[in-house]
Tab-separated table of N, CA and C in Angstrom:
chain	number	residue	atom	x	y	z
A	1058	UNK	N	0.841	-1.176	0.000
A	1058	UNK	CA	0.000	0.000	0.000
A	1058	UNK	C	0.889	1.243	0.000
A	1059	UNK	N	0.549	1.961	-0.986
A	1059	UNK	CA	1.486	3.607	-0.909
A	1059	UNK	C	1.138	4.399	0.402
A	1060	UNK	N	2.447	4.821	0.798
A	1060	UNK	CA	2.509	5.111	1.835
A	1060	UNK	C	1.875	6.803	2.658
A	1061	UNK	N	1.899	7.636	1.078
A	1061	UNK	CA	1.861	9.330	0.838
A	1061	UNK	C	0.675	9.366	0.175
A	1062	UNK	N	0.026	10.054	0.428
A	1062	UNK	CA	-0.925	10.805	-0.581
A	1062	UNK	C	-0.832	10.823	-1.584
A	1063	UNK	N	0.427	11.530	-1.902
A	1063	UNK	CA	1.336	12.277	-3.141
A	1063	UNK	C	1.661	11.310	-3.981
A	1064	UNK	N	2.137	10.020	-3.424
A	1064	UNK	CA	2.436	8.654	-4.131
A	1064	UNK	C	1.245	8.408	-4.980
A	1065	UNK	N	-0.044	8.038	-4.203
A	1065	UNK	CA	-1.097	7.815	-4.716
A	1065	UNK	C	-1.717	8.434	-5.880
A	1066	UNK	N	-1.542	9.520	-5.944
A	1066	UNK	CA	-2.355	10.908	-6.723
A	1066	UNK	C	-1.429	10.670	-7.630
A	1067	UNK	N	0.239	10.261	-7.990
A	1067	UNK	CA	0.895	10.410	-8.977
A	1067	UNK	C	0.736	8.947	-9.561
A	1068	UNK	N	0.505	7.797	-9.204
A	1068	UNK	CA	0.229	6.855	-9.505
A	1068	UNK	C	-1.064	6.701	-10.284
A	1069	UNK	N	-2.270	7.369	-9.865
A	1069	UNK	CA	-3.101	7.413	-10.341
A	1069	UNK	C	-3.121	8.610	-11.780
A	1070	UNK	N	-2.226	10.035	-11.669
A	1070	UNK	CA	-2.116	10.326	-12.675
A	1070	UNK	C	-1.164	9.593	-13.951
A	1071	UNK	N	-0.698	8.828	-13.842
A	1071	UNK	CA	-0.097	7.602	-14.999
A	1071	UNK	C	-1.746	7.373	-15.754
A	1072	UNK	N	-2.446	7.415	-15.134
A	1072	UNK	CA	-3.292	5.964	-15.767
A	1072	UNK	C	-5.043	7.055	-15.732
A	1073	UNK	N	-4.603	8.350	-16.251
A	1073	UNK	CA	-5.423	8.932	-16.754
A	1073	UNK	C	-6.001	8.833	-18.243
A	1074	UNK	N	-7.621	8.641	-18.465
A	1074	UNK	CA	-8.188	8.103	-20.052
A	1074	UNK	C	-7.920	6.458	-19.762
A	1075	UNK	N	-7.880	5.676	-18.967
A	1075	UNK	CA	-7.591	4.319	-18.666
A	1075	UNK	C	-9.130	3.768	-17.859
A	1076	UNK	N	-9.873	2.715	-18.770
A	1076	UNK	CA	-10.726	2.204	-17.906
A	1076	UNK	C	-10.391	1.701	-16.556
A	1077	UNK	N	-11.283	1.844	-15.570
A	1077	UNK	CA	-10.943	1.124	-13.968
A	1077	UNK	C	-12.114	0.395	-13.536
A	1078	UNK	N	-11.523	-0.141	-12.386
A	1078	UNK	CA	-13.238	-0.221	-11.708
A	1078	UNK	C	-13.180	-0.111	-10.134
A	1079	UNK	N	-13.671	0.270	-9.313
A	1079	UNK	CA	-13.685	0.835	-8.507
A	1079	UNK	C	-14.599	0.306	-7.641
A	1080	UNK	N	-14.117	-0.328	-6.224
A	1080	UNK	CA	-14.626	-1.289	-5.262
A	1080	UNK	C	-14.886	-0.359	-4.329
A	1081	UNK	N	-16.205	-0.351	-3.563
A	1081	UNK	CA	-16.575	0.780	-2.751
A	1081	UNK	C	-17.052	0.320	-1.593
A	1082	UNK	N	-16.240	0.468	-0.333
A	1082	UNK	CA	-16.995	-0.047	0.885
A	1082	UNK	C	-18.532	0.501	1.046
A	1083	UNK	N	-20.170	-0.045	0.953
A	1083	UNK	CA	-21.183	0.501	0.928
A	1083	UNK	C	-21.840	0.432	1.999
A	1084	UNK	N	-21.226	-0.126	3.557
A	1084	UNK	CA	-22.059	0.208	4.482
A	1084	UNK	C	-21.302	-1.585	5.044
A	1085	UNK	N	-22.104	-2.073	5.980
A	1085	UNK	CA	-21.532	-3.246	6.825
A	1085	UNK	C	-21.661	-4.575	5.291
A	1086	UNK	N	-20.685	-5.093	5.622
A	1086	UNK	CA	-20.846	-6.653	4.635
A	1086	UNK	C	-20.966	-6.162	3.329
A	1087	UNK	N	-21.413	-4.659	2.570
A	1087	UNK	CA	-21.787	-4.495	1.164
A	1087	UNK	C	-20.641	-3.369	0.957
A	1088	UNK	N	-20.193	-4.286	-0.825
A	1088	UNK	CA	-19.591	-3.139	-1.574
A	1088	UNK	C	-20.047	-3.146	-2.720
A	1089	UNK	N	-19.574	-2.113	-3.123
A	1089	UNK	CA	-20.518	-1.540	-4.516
A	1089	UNK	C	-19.381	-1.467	-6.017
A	1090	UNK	N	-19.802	-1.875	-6.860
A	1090	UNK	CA	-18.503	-1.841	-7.954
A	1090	UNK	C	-19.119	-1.005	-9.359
A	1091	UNK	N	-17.759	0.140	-9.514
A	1091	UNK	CA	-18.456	0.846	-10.484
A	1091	UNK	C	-17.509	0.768	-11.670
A	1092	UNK	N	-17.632	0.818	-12.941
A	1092	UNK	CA	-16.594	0.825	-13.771
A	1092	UNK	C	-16.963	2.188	-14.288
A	1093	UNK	N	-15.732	2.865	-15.115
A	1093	UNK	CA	-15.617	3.830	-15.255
A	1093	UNK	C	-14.368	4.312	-16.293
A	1094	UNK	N	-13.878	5.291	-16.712
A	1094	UNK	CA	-12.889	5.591	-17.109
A	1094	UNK	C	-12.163	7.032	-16.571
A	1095	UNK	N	-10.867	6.678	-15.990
A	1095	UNK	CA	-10.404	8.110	-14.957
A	1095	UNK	C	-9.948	9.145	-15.727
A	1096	UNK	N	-11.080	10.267	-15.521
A	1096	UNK	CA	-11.107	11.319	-16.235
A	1096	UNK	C	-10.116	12.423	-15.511
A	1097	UNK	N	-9.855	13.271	-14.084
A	1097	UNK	CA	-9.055	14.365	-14.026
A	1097	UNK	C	-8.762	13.879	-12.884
A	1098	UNK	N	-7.194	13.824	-12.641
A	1098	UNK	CA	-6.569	14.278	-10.859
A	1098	UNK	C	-6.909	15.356	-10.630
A	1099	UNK	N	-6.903	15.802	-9.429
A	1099	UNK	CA	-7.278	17.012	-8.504
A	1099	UNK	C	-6.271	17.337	-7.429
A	1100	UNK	N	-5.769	18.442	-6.508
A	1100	UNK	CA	-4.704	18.023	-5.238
A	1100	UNK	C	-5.295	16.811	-4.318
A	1101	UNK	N	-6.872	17.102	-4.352
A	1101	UNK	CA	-7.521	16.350	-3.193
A	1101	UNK	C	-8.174	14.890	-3.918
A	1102	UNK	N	-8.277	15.122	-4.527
A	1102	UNK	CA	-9.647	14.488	-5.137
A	1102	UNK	C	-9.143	13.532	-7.156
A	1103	UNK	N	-10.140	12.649	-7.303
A	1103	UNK	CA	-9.814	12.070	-8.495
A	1103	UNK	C	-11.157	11.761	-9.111
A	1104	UNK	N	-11.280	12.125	-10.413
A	1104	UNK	CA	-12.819	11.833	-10.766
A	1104	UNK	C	-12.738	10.898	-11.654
A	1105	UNK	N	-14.081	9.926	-11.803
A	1105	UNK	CA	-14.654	8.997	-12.269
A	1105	UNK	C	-16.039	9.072	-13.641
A	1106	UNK	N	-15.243	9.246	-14.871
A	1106	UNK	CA	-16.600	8.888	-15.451
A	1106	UNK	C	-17.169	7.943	-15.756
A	1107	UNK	N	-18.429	7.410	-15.272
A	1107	UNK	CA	-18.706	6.175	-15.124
A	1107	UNK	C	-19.591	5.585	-16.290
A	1108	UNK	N	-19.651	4.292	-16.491
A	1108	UNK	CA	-20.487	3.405	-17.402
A	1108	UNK	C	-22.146	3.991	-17.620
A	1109	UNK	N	-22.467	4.437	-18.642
A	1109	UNK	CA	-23.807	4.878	-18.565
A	1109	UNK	C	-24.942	3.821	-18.562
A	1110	UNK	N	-24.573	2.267	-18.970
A	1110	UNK	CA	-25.715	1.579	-18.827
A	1110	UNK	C	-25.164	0.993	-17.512
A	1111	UNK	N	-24.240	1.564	-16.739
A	1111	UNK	CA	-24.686	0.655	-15.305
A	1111	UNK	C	-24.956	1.584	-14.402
A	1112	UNK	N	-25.135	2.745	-14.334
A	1112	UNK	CA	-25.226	3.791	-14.011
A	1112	UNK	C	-26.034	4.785	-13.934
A	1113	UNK	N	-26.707	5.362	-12.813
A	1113	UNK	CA	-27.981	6.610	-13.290
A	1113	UNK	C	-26.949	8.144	-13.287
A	1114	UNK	N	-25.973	8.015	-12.638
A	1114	UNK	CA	-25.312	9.314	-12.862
A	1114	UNK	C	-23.622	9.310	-13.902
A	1115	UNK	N	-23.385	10.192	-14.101
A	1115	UNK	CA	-22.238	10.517	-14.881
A	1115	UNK	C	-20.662	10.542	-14.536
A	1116	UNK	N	-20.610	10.825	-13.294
A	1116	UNK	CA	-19.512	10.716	-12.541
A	1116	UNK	C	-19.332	10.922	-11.478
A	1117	UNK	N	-18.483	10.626	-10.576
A	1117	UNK	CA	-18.085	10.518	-8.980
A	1117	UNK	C	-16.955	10.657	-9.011
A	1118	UNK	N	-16.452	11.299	-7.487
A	1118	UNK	CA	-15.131	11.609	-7.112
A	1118	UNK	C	-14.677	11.085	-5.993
A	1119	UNK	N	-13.526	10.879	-5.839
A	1119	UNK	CA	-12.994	9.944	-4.579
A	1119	UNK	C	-11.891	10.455	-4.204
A	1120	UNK	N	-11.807	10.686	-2.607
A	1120	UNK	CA	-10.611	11.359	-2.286
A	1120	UNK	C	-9.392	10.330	-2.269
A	1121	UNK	N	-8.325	10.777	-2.242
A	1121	UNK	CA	-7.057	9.595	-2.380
A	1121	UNK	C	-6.765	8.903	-0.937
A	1122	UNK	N	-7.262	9.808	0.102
A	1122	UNK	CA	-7.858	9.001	1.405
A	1122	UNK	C	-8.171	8.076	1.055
A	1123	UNK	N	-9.629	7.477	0.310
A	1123	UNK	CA	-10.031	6.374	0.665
A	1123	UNK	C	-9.473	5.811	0.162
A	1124	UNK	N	-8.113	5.649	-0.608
A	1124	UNK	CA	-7.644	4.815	-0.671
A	1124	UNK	C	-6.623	4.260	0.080
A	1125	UNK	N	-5.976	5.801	0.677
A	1125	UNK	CA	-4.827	5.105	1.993
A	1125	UNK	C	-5.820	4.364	2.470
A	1126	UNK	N	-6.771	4.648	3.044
A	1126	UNK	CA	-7.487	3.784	3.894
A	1126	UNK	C	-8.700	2.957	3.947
A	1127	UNK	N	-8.266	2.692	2.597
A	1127	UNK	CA	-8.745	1.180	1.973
A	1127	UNK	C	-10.288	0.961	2.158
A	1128	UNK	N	-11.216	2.297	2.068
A	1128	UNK	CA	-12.052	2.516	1.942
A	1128	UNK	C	-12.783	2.229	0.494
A	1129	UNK	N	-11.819	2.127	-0.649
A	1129	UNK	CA	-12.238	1.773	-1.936
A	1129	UNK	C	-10.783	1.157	-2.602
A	1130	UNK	N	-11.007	0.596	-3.460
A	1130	UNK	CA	-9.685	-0.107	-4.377
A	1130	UNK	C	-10.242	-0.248	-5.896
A	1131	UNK	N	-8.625	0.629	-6.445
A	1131	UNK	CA	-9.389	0.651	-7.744
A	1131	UNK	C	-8.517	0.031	-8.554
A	1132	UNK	N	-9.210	-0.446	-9.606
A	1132	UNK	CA	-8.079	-1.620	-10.543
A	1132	UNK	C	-8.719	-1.344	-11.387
A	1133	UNK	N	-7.130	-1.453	-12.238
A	1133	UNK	CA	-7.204	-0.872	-13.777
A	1133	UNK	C	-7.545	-1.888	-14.945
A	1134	UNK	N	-8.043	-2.268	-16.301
A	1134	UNK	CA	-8.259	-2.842	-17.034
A	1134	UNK	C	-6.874	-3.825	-17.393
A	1135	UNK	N	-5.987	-3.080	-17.194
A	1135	UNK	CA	-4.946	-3.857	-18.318
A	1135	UNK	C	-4.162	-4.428	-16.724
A	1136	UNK	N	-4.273	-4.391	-16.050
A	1136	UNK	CA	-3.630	-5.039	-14.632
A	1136	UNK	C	-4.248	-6.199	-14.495
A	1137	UNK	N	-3.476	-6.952	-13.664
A	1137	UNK	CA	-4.339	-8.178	-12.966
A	1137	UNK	C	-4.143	-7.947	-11.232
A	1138	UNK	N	-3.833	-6.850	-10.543
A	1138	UNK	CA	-3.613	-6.496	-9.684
A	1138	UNK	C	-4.454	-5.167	-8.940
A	1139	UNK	N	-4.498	-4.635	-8.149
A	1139	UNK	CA	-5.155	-3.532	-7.875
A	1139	UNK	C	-3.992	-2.114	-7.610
A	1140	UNK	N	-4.853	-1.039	-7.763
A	1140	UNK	CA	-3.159	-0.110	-7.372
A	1140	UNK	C	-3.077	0.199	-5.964
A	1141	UNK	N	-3.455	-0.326	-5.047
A	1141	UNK	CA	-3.148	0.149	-3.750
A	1141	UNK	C	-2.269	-0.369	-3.312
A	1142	UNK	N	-1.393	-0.947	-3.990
A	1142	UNK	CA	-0.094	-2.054	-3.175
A	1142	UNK	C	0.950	-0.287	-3.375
């Protein structure tokens, strides 16, 4: 798991215009999985435009928090791994 913020946010800017999919802690025992393609880094923040037939909205944003803290995990198409290592 990256250890910095900064790690994270630059890791994730590599793999901007790259389908993902995105595992979402949704409350006790449920997660939620969205696919998407990662549209803009932010300092704070990373946005998601998401699949329109699985989807009622257009996009979501996720702070790089939840990923230090493994609140969501997102994995890329061409990986067989996730990027939070």
């Amino acid at each position: 798991m990256p250890t910095s913020l900064a790690t994270i946010k630059d890791r994730l800017s590599t793999h901007i215009g790259q389908e993902l999919m995105v595992v979402a802690q949704a409350g006790r025992k449920k997660t939620t999985e969205r696919h998407g393609i990662l549209k803009e880094t932010y300092p704070a923040v990373f946005v998601v435009d998401l699949d329109q037939d699985e989807n009622s909205f257009e996009r979501v944003s996720y702070s790089y928090t939840d990923i230090l803290t493994q609140n969501i995990q997102v994995n890329f198409g061409d990986e067989g791994e996730d990027d939070n290592q």
